[in-house]
PDB file of C-alpha atoms in Angstrom:
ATOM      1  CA  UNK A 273     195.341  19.731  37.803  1.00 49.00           C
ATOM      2  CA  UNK A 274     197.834  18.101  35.980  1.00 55.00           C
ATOM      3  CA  UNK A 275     200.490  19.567  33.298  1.00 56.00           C
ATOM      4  CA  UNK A 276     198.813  16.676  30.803  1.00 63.00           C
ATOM      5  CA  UNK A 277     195.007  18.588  31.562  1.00 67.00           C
ATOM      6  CA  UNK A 278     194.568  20.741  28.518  1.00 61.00           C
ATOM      7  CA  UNK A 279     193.953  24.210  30.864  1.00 62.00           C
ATOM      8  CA  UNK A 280     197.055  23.596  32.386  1.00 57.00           C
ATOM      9  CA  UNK A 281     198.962  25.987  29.843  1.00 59.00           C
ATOM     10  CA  UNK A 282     196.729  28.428  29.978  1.00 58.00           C
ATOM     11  CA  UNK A 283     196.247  28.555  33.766  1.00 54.00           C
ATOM     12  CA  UNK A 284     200.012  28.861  33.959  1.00 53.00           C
ATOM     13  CA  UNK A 285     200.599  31.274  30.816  1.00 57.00           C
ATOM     14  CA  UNK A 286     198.101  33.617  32.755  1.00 51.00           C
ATOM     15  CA  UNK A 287     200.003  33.217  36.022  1.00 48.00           C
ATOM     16  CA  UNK A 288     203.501  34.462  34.645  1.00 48.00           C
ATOM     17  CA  UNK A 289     201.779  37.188  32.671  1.00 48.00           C
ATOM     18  CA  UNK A 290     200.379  38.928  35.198  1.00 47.00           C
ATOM     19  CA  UNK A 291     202.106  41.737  37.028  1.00 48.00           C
ATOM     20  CA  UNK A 292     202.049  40.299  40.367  1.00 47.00           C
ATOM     21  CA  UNK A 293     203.738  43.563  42.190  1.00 49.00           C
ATOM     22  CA  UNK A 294     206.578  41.506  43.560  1.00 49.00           C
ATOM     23  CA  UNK A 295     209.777  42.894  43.757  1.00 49.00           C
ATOM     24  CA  UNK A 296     211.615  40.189  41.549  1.00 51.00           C
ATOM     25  CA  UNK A 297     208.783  40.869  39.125  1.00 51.00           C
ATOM     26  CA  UNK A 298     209.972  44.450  38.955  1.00 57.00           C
ATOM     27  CA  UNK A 299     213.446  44.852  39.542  1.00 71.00           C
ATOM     28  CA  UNK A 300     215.339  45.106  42.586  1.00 80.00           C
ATOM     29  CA  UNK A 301     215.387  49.132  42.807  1.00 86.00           C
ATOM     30  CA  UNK A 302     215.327  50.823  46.266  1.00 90.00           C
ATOM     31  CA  UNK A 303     211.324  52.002  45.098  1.00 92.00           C
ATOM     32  CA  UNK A 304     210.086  48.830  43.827  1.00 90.00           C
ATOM     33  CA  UNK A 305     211.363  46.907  47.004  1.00 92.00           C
ATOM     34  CA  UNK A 306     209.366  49.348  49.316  1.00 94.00           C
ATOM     35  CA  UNK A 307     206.294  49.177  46.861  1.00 93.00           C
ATOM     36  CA  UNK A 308     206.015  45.589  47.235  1.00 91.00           C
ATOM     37  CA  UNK A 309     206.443  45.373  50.475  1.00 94.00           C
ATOM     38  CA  UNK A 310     203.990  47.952  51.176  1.00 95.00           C
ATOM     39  CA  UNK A 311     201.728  46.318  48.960  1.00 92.00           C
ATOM     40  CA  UNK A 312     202.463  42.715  50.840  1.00 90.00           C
ATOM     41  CA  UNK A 313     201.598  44.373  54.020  1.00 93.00           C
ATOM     42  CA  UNK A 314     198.444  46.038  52.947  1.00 92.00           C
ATOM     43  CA  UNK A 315     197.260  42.512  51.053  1.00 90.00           C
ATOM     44  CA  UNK A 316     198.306  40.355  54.452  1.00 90.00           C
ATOM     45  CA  UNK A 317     196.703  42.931  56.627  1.00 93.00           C
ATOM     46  CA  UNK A 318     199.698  42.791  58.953  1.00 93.00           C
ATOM     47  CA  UNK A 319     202.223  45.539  60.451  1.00 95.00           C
ATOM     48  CA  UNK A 320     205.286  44.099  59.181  1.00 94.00           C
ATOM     49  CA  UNK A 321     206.969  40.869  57.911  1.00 94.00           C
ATOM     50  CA  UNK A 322     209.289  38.111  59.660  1.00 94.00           C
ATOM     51  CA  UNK A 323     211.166  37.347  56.561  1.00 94.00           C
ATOM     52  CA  UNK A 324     211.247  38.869  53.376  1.00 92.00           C
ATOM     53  CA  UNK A 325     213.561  37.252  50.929  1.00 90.00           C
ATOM     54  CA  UNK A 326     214.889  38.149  47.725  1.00 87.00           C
ATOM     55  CA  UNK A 327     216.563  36.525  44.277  1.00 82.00           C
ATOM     56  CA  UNK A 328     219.357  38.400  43.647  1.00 76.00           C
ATOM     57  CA  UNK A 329     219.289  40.607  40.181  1.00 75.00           C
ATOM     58  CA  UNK A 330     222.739  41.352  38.720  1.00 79.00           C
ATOM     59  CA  UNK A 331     220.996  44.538  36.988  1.00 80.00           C
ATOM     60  CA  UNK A 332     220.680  47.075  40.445  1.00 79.00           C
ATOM     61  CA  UNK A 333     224.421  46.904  42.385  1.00 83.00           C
ATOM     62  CA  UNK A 334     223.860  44.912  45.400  1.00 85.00           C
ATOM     63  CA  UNK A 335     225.065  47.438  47.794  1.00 89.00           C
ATOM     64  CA  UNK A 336     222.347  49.280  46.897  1.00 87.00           C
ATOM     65  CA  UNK A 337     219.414  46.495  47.462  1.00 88.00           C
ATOM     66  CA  UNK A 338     221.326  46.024  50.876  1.00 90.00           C
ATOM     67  CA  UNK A 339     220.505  49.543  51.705  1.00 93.00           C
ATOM     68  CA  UNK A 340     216.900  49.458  50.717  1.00 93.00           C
ATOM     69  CA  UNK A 341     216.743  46.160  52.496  1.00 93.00           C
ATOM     70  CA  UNK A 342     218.617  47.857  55.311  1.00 95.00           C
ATOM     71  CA  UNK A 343     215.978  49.916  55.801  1.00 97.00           C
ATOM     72  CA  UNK A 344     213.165  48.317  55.647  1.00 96.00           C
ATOM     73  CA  UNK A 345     214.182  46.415  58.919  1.00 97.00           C
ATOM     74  CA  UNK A 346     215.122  49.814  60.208  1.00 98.00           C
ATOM     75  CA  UNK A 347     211.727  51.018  59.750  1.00 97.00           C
ATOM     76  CA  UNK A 348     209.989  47.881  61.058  1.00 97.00           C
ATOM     77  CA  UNK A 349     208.357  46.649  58.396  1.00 97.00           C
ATOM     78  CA  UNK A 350     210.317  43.537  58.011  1.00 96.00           C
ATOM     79  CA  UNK A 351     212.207  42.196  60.684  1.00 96.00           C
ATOM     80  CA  UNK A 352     215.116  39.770  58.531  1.00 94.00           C
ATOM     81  CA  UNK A 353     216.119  39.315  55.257  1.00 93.00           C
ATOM     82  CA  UNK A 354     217.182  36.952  52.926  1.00 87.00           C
ATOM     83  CA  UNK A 355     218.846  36.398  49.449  1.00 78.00           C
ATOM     84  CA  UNK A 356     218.273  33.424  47.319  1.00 70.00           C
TER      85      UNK A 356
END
């Protein structure tokens, strides 16, 4: 498909409308990290991730994503991280 095919704008209005349950979808908060995660495990079927990365949001301080992201590698579930 090609942005000049007529469905193109729809196929890709319906993408960014959708709640996709990512964290950078719904805010960098210490809860919405771990629900996506646990909901990226669950979909993958797998015990934990090799690299989870992150955009960074200038509305949650970033010492306190750290921490959440701290923890998730202190719990296992993802082994590094990464901030774009």
């Amino acid at each position: 498909m090609y942005p000049t095919d007529p469905g193109f704008k729809t196929l890709l209005r319906s993408q960014l409308e959708q709640d996709h349950g990512f964290a950078n979808y719904q805010g960098l908060s210490r809860k919405h990290i771990f629900d996506s995660v646990d909901a990226s495990l669950s979909h993958l079927g797998l015990d934990y991730i090799d690299l989870y990365q992150i955009h960074f949001n200038k509305e949650i301080p970033i010492e306190k994503t750290i921490e959440a992201l701290h923890d998730l590698v202190k719990s296992g579930k993802v082994r590094y991280i990464g901030e774009l």
